[in-house]
PDB file of C-alpha atoms in Angstrom:
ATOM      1  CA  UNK A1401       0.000   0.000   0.000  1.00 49.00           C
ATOM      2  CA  UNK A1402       1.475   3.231  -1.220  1.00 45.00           C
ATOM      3  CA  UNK A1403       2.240   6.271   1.512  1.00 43.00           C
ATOM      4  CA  UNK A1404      -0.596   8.740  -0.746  1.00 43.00           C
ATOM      5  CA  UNK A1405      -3.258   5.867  -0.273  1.00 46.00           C
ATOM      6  CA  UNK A1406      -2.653   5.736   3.513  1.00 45.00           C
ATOM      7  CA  UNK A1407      -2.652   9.119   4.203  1.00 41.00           C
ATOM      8  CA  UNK A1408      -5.688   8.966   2.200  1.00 46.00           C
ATOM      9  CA  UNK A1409      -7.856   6.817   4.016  1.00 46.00           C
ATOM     10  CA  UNK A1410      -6.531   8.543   7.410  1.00 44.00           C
ATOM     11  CA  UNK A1411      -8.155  11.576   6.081  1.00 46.00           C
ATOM     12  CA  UNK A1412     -11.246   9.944   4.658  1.00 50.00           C
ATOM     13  CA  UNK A1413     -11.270   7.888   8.389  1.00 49.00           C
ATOM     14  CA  UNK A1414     -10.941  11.376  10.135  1.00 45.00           C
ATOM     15  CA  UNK A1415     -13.204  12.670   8.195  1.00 47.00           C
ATOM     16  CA  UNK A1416     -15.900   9.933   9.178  1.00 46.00           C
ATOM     17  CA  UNK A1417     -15.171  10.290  12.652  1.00 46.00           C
ATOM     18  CA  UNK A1418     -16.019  14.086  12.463  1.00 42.00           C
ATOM     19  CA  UNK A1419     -19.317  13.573  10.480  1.00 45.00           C
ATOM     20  CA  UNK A1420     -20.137  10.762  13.514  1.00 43.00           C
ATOM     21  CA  UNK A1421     -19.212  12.997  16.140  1.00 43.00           C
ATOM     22  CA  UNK A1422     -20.934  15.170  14.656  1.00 43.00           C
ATOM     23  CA  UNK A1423     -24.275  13.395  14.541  1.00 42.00           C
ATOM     24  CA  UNK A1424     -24.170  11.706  17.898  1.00 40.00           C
ATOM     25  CA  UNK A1425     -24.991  14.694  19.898  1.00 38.00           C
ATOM     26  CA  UNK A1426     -28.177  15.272  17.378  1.00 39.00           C
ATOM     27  CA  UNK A1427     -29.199  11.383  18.473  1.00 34.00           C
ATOM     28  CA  UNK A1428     -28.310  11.941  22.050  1.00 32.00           C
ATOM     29  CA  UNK A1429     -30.734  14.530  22.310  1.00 34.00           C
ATOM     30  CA  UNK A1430     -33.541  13.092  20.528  1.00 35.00           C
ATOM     31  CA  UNK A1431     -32.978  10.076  23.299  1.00 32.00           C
ATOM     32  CA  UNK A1432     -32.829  12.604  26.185  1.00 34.00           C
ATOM     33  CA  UNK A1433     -35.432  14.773  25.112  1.00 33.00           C
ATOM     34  CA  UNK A1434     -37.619  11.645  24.445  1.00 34.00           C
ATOM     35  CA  UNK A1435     -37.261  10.284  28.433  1.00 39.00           C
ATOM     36  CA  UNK A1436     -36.648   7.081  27.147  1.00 37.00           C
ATOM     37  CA  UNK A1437     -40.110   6.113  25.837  1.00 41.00           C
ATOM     38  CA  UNK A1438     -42.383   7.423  23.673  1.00 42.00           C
ATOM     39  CA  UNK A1439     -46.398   7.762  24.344  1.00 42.00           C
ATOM     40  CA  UNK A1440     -48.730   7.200  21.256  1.00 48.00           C
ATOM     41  CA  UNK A1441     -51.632   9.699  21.545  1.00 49.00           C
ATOM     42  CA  UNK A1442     -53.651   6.381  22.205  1.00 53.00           C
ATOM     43  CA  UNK A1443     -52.008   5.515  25.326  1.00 51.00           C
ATOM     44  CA  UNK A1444     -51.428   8.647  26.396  1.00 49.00           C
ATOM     45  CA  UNK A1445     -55.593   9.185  27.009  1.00 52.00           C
ATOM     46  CA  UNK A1446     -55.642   5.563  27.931  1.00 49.00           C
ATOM     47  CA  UNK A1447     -53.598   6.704  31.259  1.00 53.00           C
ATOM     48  CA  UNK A1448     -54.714  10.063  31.880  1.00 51.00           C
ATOM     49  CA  UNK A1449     -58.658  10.028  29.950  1.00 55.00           C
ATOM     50  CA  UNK A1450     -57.598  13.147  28.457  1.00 54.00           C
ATOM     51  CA  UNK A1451     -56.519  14.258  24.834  1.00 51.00           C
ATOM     52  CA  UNK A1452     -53.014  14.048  24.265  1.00 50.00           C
ATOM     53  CA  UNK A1453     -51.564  18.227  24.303  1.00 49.00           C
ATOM     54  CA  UNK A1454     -49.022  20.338  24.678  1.00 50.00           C
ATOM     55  CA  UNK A1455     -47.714  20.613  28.182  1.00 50.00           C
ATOM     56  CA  UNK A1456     -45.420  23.274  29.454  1.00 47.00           C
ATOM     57  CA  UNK A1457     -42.310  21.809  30.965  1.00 51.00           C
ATOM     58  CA  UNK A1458     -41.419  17.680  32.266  1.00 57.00           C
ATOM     59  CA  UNK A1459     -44.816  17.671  35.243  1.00 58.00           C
ATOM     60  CA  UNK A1460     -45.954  14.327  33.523  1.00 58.00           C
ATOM     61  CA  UNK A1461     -41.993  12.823  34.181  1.00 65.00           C
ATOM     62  CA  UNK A1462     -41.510  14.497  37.550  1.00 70.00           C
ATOM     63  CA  UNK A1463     -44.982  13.506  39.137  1.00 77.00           C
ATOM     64  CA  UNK A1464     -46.828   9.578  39.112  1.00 84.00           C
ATOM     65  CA  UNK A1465     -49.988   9.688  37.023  1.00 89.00           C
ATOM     66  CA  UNK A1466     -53.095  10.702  39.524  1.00 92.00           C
ATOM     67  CA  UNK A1467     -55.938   9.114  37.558  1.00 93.00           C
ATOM     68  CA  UNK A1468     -55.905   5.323  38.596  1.00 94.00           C
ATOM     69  CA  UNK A1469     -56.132   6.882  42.587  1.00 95.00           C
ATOM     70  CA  UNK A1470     -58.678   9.014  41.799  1.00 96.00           C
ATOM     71  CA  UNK A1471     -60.915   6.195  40.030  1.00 96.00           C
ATOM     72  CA  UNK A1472     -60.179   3.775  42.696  1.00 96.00           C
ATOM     73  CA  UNK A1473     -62.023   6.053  44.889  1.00 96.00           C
ATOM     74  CA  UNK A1474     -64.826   6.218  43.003  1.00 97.00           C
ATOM     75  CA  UNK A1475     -65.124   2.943  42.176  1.00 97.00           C
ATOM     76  CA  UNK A1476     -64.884   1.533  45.879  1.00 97.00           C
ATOM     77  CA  UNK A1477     -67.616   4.393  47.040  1.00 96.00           C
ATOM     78  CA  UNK A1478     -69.854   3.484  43.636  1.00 97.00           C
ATOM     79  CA  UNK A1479     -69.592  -0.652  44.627  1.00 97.00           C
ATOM     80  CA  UNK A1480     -70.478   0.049  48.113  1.00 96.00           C
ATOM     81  CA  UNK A1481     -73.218   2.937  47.049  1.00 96.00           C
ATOM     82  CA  UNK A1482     -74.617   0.535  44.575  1.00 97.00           C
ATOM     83  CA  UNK A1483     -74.634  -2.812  46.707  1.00 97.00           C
ATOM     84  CA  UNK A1484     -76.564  -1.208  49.852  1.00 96.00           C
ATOM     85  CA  UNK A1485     -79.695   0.207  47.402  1.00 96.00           C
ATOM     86  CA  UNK A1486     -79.785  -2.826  45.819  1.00 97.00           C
ATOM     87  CA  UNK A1487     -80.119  -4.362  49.601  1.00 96.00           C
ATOM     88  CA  UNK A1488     -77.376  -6.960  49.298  1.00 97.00           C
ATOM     89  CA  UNK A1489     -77.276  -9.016  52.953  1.00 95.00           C
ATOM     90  CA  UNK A1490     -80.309  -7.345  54.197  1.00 94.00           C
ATOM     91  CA  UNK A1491     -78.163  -3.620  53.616  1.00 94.00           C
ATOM     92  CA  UNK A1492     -80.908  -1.145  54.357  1.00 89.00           C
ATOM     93  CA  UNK A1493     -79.332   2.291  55.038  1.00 89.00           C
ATOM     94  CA  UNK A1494     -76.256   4.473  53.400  1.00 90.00           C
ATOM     95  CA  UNK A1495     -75.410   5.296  57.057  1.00 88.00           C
ATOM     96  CA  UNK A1496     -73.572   3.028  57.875  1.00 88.00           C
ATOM     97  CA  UNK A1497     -70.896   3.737  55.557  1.00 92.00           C
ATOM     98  CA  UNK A1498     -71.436   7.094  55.486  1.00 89.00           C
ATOM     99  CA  UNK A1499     -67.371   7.471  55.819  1.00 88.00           C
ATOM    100  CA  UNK A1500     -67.374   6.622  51.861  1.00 91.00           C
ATOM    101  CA  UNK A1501     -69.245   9.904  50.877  1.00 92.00           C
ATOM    102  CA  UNK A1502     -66.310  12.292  53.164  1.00 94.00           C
ATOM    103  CA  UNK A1503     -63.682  10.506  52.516  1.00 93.00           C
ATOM    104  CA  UNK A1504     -62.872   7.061  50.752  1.00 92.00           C
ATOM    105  CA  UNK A1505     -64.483   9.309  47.594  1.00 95.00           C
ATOM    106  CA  UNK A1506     -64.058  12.577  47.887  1.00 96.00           C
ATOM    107  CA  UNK A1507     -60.588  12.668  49.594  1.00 96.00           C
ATOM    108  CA  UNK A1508     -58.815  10.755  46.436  1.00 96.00           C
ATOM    109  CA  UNK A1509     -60.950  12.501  44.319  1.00 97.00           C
ATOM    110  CA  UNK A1510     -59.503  15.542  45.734  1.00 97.00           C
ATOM    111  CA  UNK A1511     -55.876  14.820  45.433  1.00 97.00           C
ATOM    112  CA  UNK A1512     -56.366  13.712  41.747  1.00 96.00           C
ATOM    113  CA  UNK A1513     -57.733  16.695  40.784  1.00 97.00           C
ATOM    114  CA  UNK A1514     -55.274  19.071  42.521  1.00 96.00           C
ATOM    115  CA  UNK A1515     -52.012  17.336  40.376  1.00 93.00           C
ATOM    116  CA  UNK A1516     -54.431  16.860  36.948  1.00 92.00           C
ATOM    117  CA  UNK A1517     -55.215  20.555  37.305  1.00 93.00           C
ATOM    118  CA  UNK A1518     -50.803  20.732  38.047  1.00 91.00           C
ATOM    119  CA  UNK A1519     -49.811  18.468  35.086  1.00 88.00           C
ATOM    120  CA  UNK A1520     -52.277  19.889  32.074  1.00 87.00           C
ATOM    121  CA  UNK A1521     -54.792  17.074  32.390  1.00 89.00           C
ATOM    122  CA  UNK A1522     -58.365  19.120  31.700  1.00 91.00           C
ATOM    123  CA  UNK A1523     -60.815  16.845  31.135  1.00 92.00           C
ATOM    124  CA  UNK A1524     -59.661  14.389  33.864  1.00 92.00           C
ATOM    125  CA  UNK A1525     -59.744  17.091  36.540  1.00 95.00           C
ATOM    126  CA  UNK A1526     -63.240  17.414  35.654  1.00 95.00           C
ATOM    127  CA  UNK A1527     -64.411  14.785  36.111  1.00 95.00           C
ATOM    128  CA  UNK A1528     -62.356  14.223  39.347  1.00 96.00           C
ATOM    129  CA  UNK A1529     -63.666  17.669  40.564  1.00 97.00           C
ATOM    130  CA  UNK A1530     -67.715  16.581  39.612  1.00 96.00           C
ATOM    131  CA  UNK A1531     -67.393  13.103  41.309  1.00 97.00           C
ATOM    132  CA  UNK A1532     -65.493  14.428  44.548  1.00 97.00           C
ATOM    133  CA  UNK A1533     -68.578  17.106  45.208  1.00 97.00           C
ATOM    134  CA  UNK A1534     -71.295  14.684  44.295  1.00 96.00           C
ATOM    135  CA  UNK A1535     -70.193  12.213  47.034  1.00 96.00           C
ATOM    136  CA  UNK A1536     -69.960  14.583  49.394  1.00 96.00           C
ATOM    137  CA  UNK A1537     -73.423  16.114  48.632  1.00 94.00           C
ATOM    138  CA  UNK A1538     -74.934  12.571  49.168  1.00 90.00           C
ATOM    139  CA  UNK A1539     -72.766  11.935  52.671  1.00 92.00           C
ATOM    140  CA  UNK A1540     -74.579  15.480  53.967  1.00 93.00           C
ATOM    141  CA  UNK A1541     -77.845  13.967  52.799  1.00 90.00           C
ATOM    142  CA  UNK A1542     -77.439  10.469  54.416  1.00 87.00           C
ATOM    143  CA  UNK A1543     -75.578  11.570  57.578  1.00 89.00           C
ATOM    144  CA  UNK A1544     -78.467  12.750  60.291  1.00 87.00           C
ATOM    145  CA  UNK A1545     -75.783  15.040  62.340  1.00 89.00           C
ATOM    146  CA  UNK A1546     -76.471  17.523  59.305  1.00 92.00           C
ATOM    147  CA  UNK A1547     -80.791  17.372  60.068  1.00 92.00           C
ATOM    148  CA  UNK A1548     -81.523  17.650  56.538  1.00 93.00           C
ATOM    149  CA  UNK A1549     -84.727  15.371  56.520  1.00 93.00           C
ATOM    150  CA  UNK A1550     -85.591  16.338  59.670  1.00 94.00           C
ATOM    151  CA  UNK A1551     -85.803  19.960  58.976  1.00 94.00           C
ATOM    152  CA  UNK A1552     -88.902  18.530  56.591  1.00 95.00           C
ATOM    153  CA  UNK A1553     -90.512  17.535  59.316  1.00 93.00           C
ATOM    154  CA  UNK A1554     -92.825  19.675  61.793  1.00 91.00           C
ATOM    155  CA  UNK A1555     -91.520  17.510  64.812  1.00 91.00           C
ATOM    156  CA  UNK A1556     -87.798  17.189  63.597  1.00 90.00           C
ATOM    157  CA  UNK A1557     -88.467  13.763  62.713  1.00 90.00           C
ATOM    158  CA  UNK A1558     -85.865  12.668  60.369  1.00 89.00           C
ATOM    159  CA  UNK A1559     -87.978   9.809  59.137  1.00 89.00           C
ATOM    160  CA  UNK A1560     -91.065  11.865  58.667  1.00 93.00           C
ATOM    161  CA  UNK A1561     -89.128  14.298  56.861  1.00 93.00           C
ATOM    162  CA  UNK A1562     -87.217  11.571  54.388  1.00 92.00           C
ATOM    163  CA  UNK A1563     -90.992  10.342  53.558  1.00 92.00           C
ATOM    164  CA  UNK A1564     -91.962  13.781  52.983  1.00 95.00           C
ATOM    165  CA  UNK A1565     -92.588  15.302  49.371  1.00 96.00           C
ATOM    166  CA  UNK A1566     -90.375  18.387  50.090  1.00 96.00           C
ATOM    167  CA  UNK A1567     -87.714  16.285  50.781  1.00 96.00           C
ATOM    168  CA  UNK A1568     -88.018  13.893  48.275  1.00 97.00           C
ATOM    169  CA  UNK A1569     -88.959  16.556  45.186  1.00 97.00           C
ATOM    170  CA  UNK A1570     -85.967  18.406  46.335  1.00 96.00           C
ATOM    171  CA  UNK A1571     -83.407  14.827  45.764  1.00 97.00           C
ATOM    172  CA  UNK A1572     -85.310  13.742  42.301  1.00 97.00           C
ATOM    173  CA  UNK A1573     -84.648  17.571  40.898  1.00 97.00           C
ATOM    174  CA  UNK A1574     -80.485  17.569  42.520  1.00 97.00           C
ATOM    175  CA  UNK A1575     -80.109  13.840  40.827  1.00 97.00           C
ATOM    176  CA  UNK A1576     -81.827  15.070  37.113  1.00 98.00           C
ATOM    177  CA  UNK A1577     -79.386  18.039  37.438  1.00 97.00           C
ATOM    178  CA  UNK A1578     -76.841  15.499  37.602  1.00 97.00           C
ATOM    179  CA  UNK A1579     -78.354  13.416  34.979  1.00 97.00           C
ATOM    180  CA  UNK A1580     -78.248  16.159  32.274  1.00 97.00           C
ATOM    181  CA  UNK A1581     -74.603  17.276  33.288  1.00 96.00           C
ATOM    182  CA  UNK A1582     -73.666  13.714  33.275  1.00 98.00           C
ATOM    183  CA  UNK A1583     -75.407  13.384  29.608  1.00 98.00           C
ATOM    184  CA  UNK A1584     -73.153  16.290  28.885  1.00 97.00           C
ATOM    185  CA  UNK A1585     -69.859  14.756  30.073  1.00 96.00           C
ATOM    186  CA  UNK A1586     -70.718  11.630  28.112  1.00 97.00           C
ATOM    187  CA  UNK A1587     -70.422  13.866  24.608  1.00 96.00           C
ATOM    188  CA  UNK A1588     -66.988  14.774  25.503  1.00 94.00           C
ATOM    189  CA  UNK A1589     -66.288  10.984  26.535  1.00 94.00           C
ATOM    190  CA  UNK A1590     -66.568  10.077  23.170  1.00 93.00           C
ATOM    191  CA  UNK A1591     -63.416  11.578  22.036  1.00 89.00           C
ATOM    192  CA  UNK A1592     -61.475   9.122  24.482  1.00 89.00           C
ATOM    193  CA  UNK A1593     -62.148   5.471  24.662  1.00 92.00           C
ATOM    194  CA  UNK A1594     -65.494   3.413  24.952  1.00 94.00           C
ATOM    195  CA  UNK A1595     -65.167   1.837  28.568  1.00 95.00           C
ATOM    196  CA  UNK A1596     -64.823   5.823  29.386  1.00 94.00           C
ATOM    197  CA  UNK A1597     -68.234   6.486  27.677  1.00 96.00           C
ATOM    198  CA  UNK A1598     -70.216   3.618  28.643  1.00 98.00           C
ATOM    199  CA  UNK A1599     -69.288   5.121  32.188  1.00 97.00           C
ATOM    200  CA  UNK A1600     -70.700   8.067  31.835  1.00 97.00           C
ATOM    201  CA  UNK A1601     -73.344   6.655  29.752  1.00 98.00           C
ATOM    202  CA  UNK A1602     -75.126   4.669  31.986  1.00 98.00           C
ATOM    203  CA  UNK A1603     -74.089   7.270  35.135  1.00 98.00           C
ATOM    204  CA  UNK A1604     -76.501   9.210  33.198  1.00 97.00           C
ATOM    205  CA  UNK A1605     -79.056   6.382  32.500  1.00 98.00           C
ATOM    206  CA  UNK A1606     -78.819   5.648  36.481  1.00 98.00           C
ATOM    207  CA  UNK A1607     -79.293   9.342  37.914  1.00 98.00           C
ATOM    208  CA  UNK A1608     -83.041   9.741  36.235  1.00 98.00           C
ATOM    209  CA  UNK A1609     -83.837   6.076  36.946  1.00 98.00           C
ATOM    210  CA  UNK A1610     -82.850   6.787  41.540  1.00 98.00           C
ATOM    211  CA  UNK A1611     -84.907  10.384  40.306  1.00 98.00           C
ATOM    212  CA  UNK A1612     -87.834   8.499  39.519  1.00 98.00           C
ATOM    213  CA  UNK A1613     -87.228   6.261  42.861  1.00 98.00           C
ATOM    214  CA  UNK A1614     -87.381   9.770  44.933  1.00 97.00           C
ATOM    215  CA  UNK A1615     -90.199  11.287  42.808  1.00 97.00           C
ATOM    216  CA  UNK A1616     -92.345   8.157  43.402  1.00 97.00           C
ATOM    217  CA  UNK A1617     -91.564   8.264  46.893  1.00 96.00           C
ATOM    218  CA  UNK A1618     -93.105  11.857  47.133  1.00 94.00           C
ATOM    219  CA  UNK A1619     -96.254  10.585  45.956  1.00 94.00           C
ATOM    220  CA  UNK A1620     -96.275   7.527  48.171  1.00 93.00           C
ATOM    221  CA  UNK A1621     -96.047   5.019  45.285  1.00 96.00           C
ATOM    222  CA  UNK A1622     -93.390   2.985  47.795  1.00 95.00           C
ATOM    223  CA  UNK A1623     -93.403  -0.402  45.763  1.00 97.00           C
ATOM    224  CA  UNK A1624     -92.539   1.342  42.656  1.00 98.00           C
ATOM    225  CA  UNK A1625     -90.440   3.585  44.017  1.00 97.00           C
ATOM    226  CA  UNK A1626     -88.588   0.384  45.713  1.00 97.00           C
ATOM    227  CA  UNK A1627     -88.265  -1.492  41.834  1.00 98.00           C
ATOM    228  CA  UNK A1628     -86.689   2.090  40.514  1.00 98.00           C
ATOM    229  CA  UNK A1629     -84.043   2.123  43.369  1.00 97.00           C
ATOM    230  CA  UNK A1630     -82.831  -1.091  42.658  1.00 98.00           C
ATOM    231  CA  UNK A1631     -83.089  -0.861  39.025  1.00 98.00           C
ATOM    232  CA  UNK A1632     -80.874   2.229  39.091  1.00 98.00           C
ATOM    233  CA  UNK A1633     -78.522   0.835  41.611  1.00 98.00           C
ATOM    234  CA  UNK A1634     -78.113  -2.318  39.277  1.00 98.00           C
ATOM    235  CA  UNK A1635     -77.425   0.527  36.492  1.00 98.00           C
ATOM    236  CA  UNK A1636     -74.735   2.170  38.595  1.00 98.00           C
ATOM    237  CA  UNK A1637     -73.177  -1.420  39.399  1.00 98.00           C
ATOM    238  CA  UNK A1638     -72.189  -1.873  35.741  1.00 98.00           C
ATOM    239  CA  UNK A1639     -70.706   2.220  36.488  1.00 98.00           C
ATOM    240  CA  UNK A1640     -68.786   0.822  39.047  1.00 98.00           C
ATOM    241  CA  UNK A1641     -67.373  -2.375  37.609  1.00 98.00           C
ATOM    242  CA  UNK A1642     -66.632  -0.621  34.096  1.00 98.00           C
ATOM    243  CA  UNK A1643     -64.434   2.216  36.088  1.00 97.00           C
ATOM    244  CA  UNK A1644     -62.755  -0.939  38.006  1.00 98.00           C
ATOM    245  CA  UNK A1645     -61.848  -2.160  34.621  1.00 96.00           C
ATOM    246  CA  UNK A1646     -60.673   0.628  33.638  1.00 94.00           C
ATOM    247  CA  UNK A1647     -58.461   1.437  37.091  1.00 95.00           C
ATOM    248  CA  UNK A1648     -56.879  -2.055  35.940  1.00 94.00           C
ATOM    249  CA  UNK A1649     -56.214  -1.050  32.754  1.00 92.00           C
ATOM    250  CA  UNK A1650     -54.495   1.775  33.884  1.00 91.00           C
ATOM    251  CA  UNK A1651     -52.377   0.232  36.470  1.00 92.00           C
ATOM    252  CA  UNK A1652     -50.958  -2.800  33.956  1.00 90.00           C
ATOM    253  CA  UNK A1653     -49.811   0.159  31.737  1.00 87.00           C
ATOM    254  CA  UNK A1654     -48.121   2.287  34.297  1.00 86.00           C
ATOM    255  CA  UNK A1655     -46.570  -1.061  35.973  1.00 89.00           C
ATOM    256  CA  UNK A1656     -45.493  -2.646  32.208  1.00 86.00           C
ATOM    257  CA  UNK A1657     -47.869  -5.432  32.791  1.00 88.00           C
ATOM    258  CA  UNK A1658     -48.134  -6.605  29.371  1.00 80.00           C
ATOM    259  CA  UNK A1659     -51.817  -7.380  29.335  1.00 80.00           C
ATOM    260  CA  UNK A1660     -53.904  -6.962  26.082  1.00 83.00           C
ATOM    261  CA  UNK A1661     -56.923  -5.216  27.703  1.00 87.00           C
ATOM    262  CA  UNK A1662     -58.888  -3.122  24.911  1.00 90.00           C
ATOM    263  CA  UNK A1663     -60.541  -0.289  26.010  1.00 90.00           C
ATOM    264  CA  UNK A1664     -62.182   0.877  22.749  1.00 90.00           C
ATOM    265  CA  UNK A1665     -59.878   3.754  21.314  1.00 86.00           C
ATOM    266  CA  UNK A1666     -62.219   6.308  19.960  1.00 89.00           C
ATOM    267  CA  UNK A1667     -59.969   9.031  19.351  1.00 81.00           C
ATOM    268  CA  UNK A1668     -58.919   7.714  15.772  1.00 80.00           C
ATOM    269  CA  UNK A1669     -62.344   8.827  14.521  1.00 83.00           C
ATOM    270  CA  UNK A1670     -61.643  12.540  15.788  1.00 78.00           C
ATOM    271  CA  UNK A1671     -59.445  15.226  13.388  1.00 78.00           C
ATOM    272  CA  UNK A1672     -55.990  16.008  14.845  1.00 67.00           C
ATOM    273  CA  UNK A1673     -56.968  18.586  18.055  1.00 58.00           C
ATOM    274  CA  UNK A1674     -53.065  20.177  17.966  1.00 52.00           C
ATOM    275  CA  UNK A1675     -54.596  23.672  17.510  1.00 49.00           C
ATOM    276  CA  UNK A1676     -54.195  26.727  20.171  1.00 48.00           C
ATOM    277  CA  UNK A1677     -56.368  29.313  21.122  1.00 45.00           C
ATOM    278  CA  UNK A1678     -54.834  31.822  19.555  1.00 49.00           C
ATOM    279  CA  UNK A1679     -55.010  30.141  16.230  1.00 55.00           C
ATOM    280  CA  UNK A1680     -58.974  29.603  16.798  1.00 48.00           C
ATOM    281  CA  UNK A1681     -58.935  33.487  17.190  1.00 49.00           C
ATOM    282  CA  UNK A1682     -57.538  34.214  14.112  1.00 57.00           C
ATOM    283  CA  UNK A1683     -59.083  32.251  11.654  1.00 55.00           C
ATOM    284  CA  UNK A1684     -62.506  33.503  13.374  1.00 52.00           C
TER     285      UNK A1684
END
């Protein structure tokens, strides 16, 4: 090999190493920048039921995903809530467990809200937000320290003043008001996943059925109003058990279980959403 050819392929060698060296940081950045994994818009609302955005800094690296705590609450308060209406074991009364509607519930619901609000997350921190107050709204109904049926009552009888058609009115308006925002809720739902939207679908379907339980009450119609109660507490079951599903769902992905458990992706059959407020402005 002659001296020109090896000085040759030293420079061409050099010059290799330069365009490499050159190129690695470019890679190395695209690795760091990327955390090490990279979320498809699909499983990124599979973990955090929201639409995959734009988020200001690394809050979704730095802090654990709040969602699966948040559902756990209110699937634990919905089995329990559900079980007693239907009168599983001879259950008669939500006072018992009272505790569910102040803090098993609400309290989880609470904390998921405050870091989905932190990391971006808006539709998940409403519906964290609506599910925390309506708990707590029923544990002031159902607890008798707060003498809400008994202020019905002429004596301050709190029984009298459950049976009474104040009372009762009063709950079958609060739970359609729930029903229509819930009906609401469900439109958005649809741009998620369909385990998501059957929730809030038949959360809907459920809130006018337990109205119609409290508005037959108020006219004494007791035996109906007994069929409605369990009918929409059978309703709210399937609520419960679809939001344990999808709790489980949640927790295989953010543990790397590698279980195959479909939720339903709906968000394929939505345009890209990638567009700021600013741009909506302008082209109005």
């Amino acid at each position: 090999m002659s001296p020109t050819n090896s000085m040759n392929q030293r420079k061409n060698g050099a010059h290799d190493d330069v365009s490499e060296s050159s190129e690695r940081p470019h890679l190395l950045s695209q690795v760091k920048s990327s955390g090490g994994m990279t979320i498809s818009p699909e499983l990124f609302e599979k973990l955090y039921l929201t639409p995959k955005t734009a988020a200001t800094g690394d809050l979704r690296k730095r802090f654990a995903n709040p969602t699966p705590l948040g559902l756990m609450g209110f699937v634990i308060s919905a089995l329990t809530f559900s079980a007693i209406l239907m009168g599983w074991g001879g259950a008669t009364t939500l006072v018992g467990v009272a505790g569910i509607f102040y803090f098993t519930g609400p309290v989880l619901l609470v904390l998921a809200m405050i870091f989905e609000w932190i990391m971006g997350n808006f539709f998940s921190m409403m519906v964290m937000g609506m599910f925390a107050v309506f708990w707590l709204s029923f544990g002031v109904l159902e607890t008798p320290s707060w003498g809400i049926a008994a202020s019905y009552s002429p004596n301050g009888d709190a029984a009298e003043g459950a049976a009474s058609v104040g009372y009762n009115a009063a709950v079958a308006l609060y739970l359609m008001v729930w029903g229509f925002w819930l009906f609401t809720t469900w439109i958005f739902t649809l741009k998620t996943n369909t385990v998501f939207s059957l929730i809030f679908l038949f959360a809907f379907i459920s809130s006018f059925i337990l109205a119609g339980a409290y508005w037959k009450v108020s006219t004494g119609d007791y035996s109906m109003a007994m069929k409605l109660q369990k009918a929409g507490a059978a309703v709210f079951f399937v609520v419960a058990l679809l939001g344990y599903y999808m709790t489980v769902v949640m927790m295989a992905a953010e543990m790397r279980i590698s279980l195959k458990l479909p939720v339903g992706d709906l968000s394929h059959f939505w345009p890209k959403s990638d567009v700021n407020f600013a741009e909506m402005e302008k082209g109005q």
